[in-house]
Amino acid sequence: MRRKGRFQYLLVLCTSLVVPCMLGCGYQFAGRSDLFPKDVHSVYVEPFINRTRDVGIEYELTSALRREFYRRGELQVIDQADQADAILSGVVRTFDSLTASVNNNNEVLQYEATMIVDVTFRRREPSEILWRGQNIRLTEIHAGERAAVVTTSPKFQNQTLNSLDVRRMTDIQLTETDNRQMREDLIDRFSRELHQRLMEMF
């Protein structure tokens, strides 16, 4: 009993020493970095400007960013710009899909989609740019025909399609479906990575 009591005492003592040390050394769990302004607690995601030919991509990107901020919870998402501490705005510069590879018959096996976005994160009052990202580029590879679809890959299995659907589709139908999925993937990736970069002020 005495040995057990001594062990519990030592455990409590070590914990009481380690935790203050972690806090004193600037240790922090996932969230904002020390570089992030401590007085910014809320954000308004301004509708992005679309400079591409893809109608509606700006609304999809704006909605995805709002969802990501809401899901992560580090900043409160505000519906009115004049009530937020900071405003996030941006421009979708490019959204292109180009041929990445072909087979011996010059049939497209894979496309490479690229999205380029400019982003500004600014304090509302007093007006001040806190972070800016120019020409943020993301790329995604997607299939151009059934032969290029890897139905056993984790990426495919996370989609709503199954291998039977793929066999029933024409290459045109498959390309259009995969195009939409690729677009969603790019937008989701951008939202996650931008949130992380903002929180770290990187």
mmCIF file of C-alpha atoms in Angstrom:
data_model
loop_
_atom_site.group_PDB
_atom_site.id
_atom_site.type_symbol
_atom_site.label_atom_id
_atom_site.label_comp_id
_atom_site.label_asym_id
_atom_site.label_seq_id
_atom_site.Cartn_x
_atom_site.Cartn_y
_atom_site.Cartn_z
ATOM 1 C CA MET A 1 0.000 0.000 0.000
ATOM 2 C CA ARG A 2 2.813 2.307 0.922
ATOM 3 C CA ARG A 3 4.600 1.627 -2.389
ATOM 4 C CA LYS A 4 1.367 2.267 -4.355
ATOM 5 C CA GLY A 5 0.814 5.559 -2.554
ATOM 6 C CA ARG A 6 4.392 6.639 -3.236
ATOM 7 C CA PHE A 7 3.986 5.809 -6.969
ATOM 8 C CA GLN A 8 0.773 7.861 -7.214
ATOM 9 C CA TYR A 9 2.490 10.781 -5.490
ATOM 10 C CA LEU A 10 5.398 10.676 -7.962
ATOM 11 C CA LEU A 11 2.990 10.473 -10.902
ATOM 12 C CA VAL A 12 1.098 13.560 -9.754
ATOM 13 C CA LEU A 13 4.365 15.400 -9.106
ATOM 14 C CA CYS A 14 5.714 14.609 -12.598
ATOM 15 C CA THR A 15 2.460 15.702 -14.227
ATOM 16 C CA SER A 16 2.449 18.988 -12.317
ATOM 17 C CA LEU A 17 5.992 19.675 -13.516
ATOM 18 C CA VAL A 18 5.552 18.614 -17.158
ATOM 19 C CA VAL A 19 2.342 20.527 -17.954
ATOM 20 C CA PRO A 20 3.612 23.986 -16.863
ATOM 21 C CA CYS A 21 6.839 23.277 -18.750
ATOM 22 C CA MET A 22 4.871 22.523 -21.926
ATOM 23 C CA LEU A 23 2.865 25.703 -21.570
ATOM 24 C CA GLY A 24 5.871 27.804 -20.656
ATOM 25 C CA CYS A 25 7.829 26.582 -23.680
ATOM 26 C CA GLY A 26 5.111 27.734 -26.053
ATOM 27 C CA TYR A 27 3.796 24.220 -26.675
ATOM 28 C CA GLN A 28 0.324 24.268 -28.176
ATOM 29 C CA PHE A 29 -2.141 21.812 -29.611
ATOM 30 C CA ALA A 30 -3.540 22.040 -33.164
ATOM 31 C CA GLY A 31 -5.043 25.454 -33.875
ATOM 32 C CA ARG A 32 -3.724 28.961 -34.309
ATOM 33 C CA SER A 33 -0.023 29.669 -34.345
ATOM 34 C CA ASP A 34 1.532 32.424 -32.255
ATOM 35 C CA LEU A 35 1.762 34.531 -35.429
ATOM 36 C CA PHE A 36 -2.006 34.640 -35.871
ATOM 37 C CA PRO A 37 -3.498 37.944 -34.584
ATOM 38 C CA LYS A 38 -4.914 37.341 -31.126
ATOM 39 C CA ASP A 39 -7.662 39.930 -31.574
ATOM 40 C CA VAL A 40 -9.162 38.212 -34.658
ATOM 41 C CA HIS A 41 -11.950 35.881 -33.581
ATOM 42 C CA SER A 42 -14.399 36.002 -36.490
ATOM 43 C CA VAL A 43 -14.238 35.970 -40.281
ATOM 44 C CA TYR A 44 -16.464 36.919 -43.181
ATOM 45 C CA VAL A 45 -15.823 34.914 -46.368
ATOM 46 C CA GLU A 46 -16.487 37.324 -49.200
ATOM 47 C CA PRO A 47 -17.833 35.802 -52.449
ATOM 48 C CA PHE A 48 -14.823 35.056 -54.631
ATOM 49 C CA ILE A 49 -14.414 36.657 -58.053
ATOM 50 C CA ASN A 50 -14.421 34.295 -61.029
ATOM 51 C CA ARG A 51 -11.996 35.029 -63.888
ATOM 52 C CA THR A 52 -12.463 31.605 -65.490
ATOM 53 C CA ARG A 53 -14.994 30.229 -67.966
ATOM 54 C CA ASP A 54 -16.376 27.799 -65.384
ATOM 55 C CA VAL A 55 -19.656 29.314 -64.293
ATOM 56 C CA GLY A 56 -20.375 28.919 -60.580
ATOM 57 C CA ILE A 57 -16.940 27.818 -59.395
ATOM 58 C CA GLU A 58 -16.647 30.981 -57.295
ATOM 59 C CA TYR A 59 -19.805 30.086 -55.351
ATOM 60 C CA GLU A 60 -18.625 26.510 -54.807
ATOM 61 C CA LEU A 61 -15.273 27.713 -53.508
ATOM 62 C CA THR A 62 -16.835 30.331 -51.212
ATOM 63 C CA SER A 63 -19.247 27.773 -49.761
ATOM 64 C CA ALA A 64 -16.468 25.215 -49.252
ATOM 65 C CA LEU A 65 -14.356 27.760 -47.361
ATOM 66 C CA ARG A 66 -17.254 28.732 -45.132
ATOM 67 C CA ARG A 67 -17.897 25.064 -44.338
ATOM 68 C CA GLU A 68 -14.223 24.479 -43.543
ATOM 69 C CA PHE A 69 -14.001 27.449 -41.161
ATOM 70 C CA TYR A 70 -17.253 26.419 -39.513
ATOM 71 C CA ARG A 71 -16.114 22.789 -39.181
ATOM 72 C CA ARG A 72 -12.710 23.629 -37.720
ATOM 73 C CA GLY A 73 -14.103 26.186 -35.287
ATOM 74 C CA GLU A 74 -11.007 28.351 -34.714
ATOM 75 C CA LEU A 75 -12.838 31.379 -36.111
ATOM 76 C CA GLN A 76 -16.511 32.229 -35.963
ATOM 77 C CA VAL A 77 -18.064 32.518 -39.434
ATOM 78 C CA ILE A 78 -20.041 35.765 -39.758
ATOM 79 C CA ASP A 79 -22.714 36.471 -42.382
ATOM 80 C CA GLN A 80 -22.188 40.253 -42.460
ATOM 81 C CA ALA A 81 -18.848 41.820 -43.384
ATOM 82 C CA ASP A 82 -19.323 44.820 -41.078
ATOM 83 C CA GLN A 83 -19.623 42.531 -38.048
ATOM 84 C CA ALA A 84 -16.491 40.419 -38.610
ATOM 85 C CA ASP A 85 -12.984 40.981 -37.270
ATOM 86 C CA ALA A 86 -11.431 39.905 -40.578
ATOM 87 C CA ILE A 87 -12.490 39.408 -44.187
ATOM 88 C CA LEU A 88 -11.310 36.667 -46.540
ATOM 89 C CA SER A 89 -11.538 37.467 -50.250
ATOM 90 C CA GLY A 90 -10.085 36.051 -53.427
ATOM 91 C CA VAL A 91 -10.021 35.618 -57.184
ATOM 92 C CA VAL A 92 -10.181 32.334 -59.098
ATOM 93 C CA ARG A 93 -7.638 33.023 -61.857
ATOM 94 C CA THR A 94 -7.502 29.704 -63.687
ATOM 95 C CA PHE A 95 -9.379 26.449 -63.848
ATOM 96 C CA ASP A 96 -8.102 24.322 -66.749
ATOM 97 C CA SER A 97 -8.081 20.664 -67.706
ATOM 98 C CA LEU A 98 -5.293 19.541 -70.059
ATOM 99 C CA THR A 99 -4.241 16.187 -71.483
ATOM 100 C CA ALA A 100 -1.736 14.467 -69.190
ATOM 101 C CA SER A 101 -1.262 11.134 -71.001
ATOM 102 C CA VAL A 102 -2.516 9.232 -74.078
ATOM 103 C CA ASN A 103 -2.385 5.616 -75.272
ATOM 104 C CA ASN A 104 -0.970 4.256 -78.530
ATOM 105 C CA ASN A 105 -4.160 5.240 -80.348
ATOM 106 C CA ASN A 106 -3.895 8.845 -79.127
ATOM 107 C CA GLU A 107 -6.890 8.339 -76.862
ATOM 108 C CA VAL A 108 -6.707 10.375 -73.661
ATOM 109 C CA LEU A 109 -5.949 8.262 -70.607
ATOM 110 C CA GLN A 110 -5.608 11.051 -68.061
ATOM 111 C CA TYR A 111 -6.337 14.736 -67.712
ATOM 112 C CA GLU A 112 -4.565 17.151 -65.396
ATOM 113 C CA ALA A 113 -6.760 19.845 -63.855
ATOM 114 C CA THR A 114 -5.198 23.024 -62.486
ATOM 115 C CA MET A 115 -6.744 25.730 -60.347
ATOM 116 C CA ILE A 116 -4.940 28.993 -59.525
ATOM 117 C CA VAL A 117 -6.337 31.343 -56.883
ATOM 118 C CA ASP A 118 -5.314 34.660 -55.298
ATOM 119 C CA VAL A 119 -6.379 35.134 -51.675
ATOM 120 C CA THR A 120 -6.311 38.077 -49.271
ATOM 121 C CA PHE A 121 -7.013 37.928 -45.547
ATOM 122 C CA ARG A 122 -7.409 41.394 -44.053
ATOM 123 C CA ARG A 123 -8.409 42.984 -40.791
ATOM 124 C CA ARG A 124 -11.640 44.897 -41.194
ATOM 125 C CA GLU A 125 -10.876 47.799 -38.845
ATOM 126 C CA PRO A 126 -8.392 49.296 -38.940
ATOM 127 C CA SER A 127 -7.983 48.074 -42.529
ATOM 128 C CA GLU A 128 -4.814 45.986 -42.747
ATOM 129 C CA ILE A 129 -3.703 43.037 -44.863
ATOM 130 C CA LEU A 130 -2.789 40.208 -42.486
ATOM 131 C CA TRP A 131 -1.942 37.545 -45.047
ATOM 132 C CA ARG A 132 -1.867 37.280 -48.822
ATOM 133 C CA GLY A 133 -1.401 34.327 -51.136
ATOM 134 C CA GLN A 134 -0.743 34.987 -54.816
ATOM 135 C CA ASN A 135 -1.043 32.345 -57.531
ATOM 136 C CA ILE A 136 -1.859 29.481 -55.169
ATOM 137 C CA ARG A 137 -1.798 26.473 -57.491
ATOM 138 C CA LEU A 138 -3.405 23.062 -57.048
ATOM 139 C CA THR A 139 -3.422 20.191 -59.550
ATOM 140 C CA GLU A 140 -5.421 16.983 -59.769
ATOM 141 C CA ILE A 141 -5.104 14.010 -62.152
ATOM 142 C CA HIS A 142 -8.282 12.303 -63.353
ATOM 143 C CA ALA A 143 -9.152 9.529 -65.798
ATOM 144 C CA GLY A 144 -10.111 10.052 -69.433
ATOM 145 C CA GLU A 145 -11.413 6.560 -70.172
ATOM 146 C CA ARG A 146 -12.462 3.380 -68.414
ATOM 147 C CA ALA A 147 -9.044 1.744 -68.848
ATOM 148 C CA ALA A 148 -7.455 4.494 -66.751
ATOM 149 C CA VAL A 149 -9.829 4.133 -63.798
ATOM 150 C CA VAL A 150 -8.342 2.229 -60.846
ATOM 151 C CA THR A 151 -11.478 0.951 -59.129
ATOM 152 C CA THR A 152 -9.496 -0.534 -56.219
ATOM 153 C CA SER A 153 -7.895 2.773 -55.260
ATOM 154 C CA PRO A 154 -9.020 4.523 -52.039
ATOM 155 C CA LYS A 155 -9.813 7.643 -54.050
ATOM 156 C CA PHE A 156 -12.258 5.773 -56.294
ATOM 157 C CA GLN A 157 -13.854 3.899 -53.407
ATOM 158 C CA ASN A 158 -14.610 7.193 -51.634
ATOM 159 C CA GLN A 159 -16.775 8.246 -54.581
ATOM 160 C CA THR A 160 -20.405 7.336 -55.234
ATOM 161 C CA LEU A 161 -19.511 5.353 -58.370
ATOM 162 C CA ASN A 162 -18.831 1.620 -58.348
ATOM 163 C CA SER A 163 -17.079 -0.613 -60.873
ATOM 164 C CA LEU A 164 -20.392 -1.630 -62.462
ATOM 165 C CA ASP A 165 -21.256 2.023 -63.091
ATOM 166 C CA VAL A 166 -17.902 2.513 -64.814
ATOM 167 C CA ARG A 167 -18.477 -0.430 -67.164
ATOM 168 C CA ARG A 168 -21.893 0.914 -68.163
ATOM 169 C CA MET A 169 -20.693 4.418 -68.965
ATOM 170 C CA THR A 170 -19.302 5.678 -72.218
ATOM 171 C CA ASP A 171 -15.906 7.382 -72.060
ATOM 172 C CA ILE A 172 -17.612 10.755 -72.522
ATOM 173 C CA GLN A 173 -19.992 10.120 -69.610
ATOM 174 C CA LEU A 174 -17.149 8.877 -67.464
ATOM 175 C CA THR A 175 -15.016 11.913 -68.276
ATOM 176 C CA GLU A 176 -17.850 14.302 -67.402
ATOM 177 C CA THR A 177 -18.553 12.495 -64.118
ATOM 178 C CA ASP A 178 -14.881 12.358 -63.191
ATOM 179 C CA ASN A 179 -14.530 16.015 -64.161
ATOM 180 C CA ARG A 180 -17.175 16.992 -61.631
ATOM 181 C CA GLN A 181 -15.594 14.818 -58.952
ATOM 182 C CA MET A 182 -12.157 16.237 -59.690
ATOM 183 C CA ARG A 183 -13.510 19.771 -59.413
ATOM 184 C CA GLU A 184 -15.033 18.996 -56.008
ATOM 185 C CA ASP A 185 -11.771 17.381 -54.862
ATOM 186 C CA LEU A 186 -9.734 20.425 -55.900
ATOM 187 C CA ILE A 187 -12.074 22.825 -54.126
ATOM 188 C CA ASP A 188 -12.108 20.717 -50.942
ATOM 189 C CA ARG A 189 -8.311 20.436 -50.945
ATOM 190 C CA PHE A 190 -7.946 24.153 -51.457
ATOM 191 C CA SER A 191 -10.290 24.899 -48.552
ATOM 192 C CA ARG A 192 -8.404 22.619 -46.159
ATOM 193 C CA GLU A 193 -4.953 23.809 -47.164
ATOM 194 C CA LEU A 194 -5.896 27.484 -47.144
ATOM 195 C CA HIS A 195 -7.392 27.192 -43.669
ATOM 196 C CA GLN A 196 -4.208 25.575 -42.395
ATOM 197 C CA ARG A 197 -1.979 28.203 -44.007
ATOM 198 C CA LEU A 198 -4.055 31.028 -42.553
ATOM 199 C CA MET A 199 -3.999 29.600 -39.047
ATOM 200 C CA GLU A 200 -0.225 29.202 -39.279
ATOM 201 C CA MET A 201 0.229 32.523 -41.134
ATOM 202 C CA PHE A 202 2.416 30.602 -43.580
#
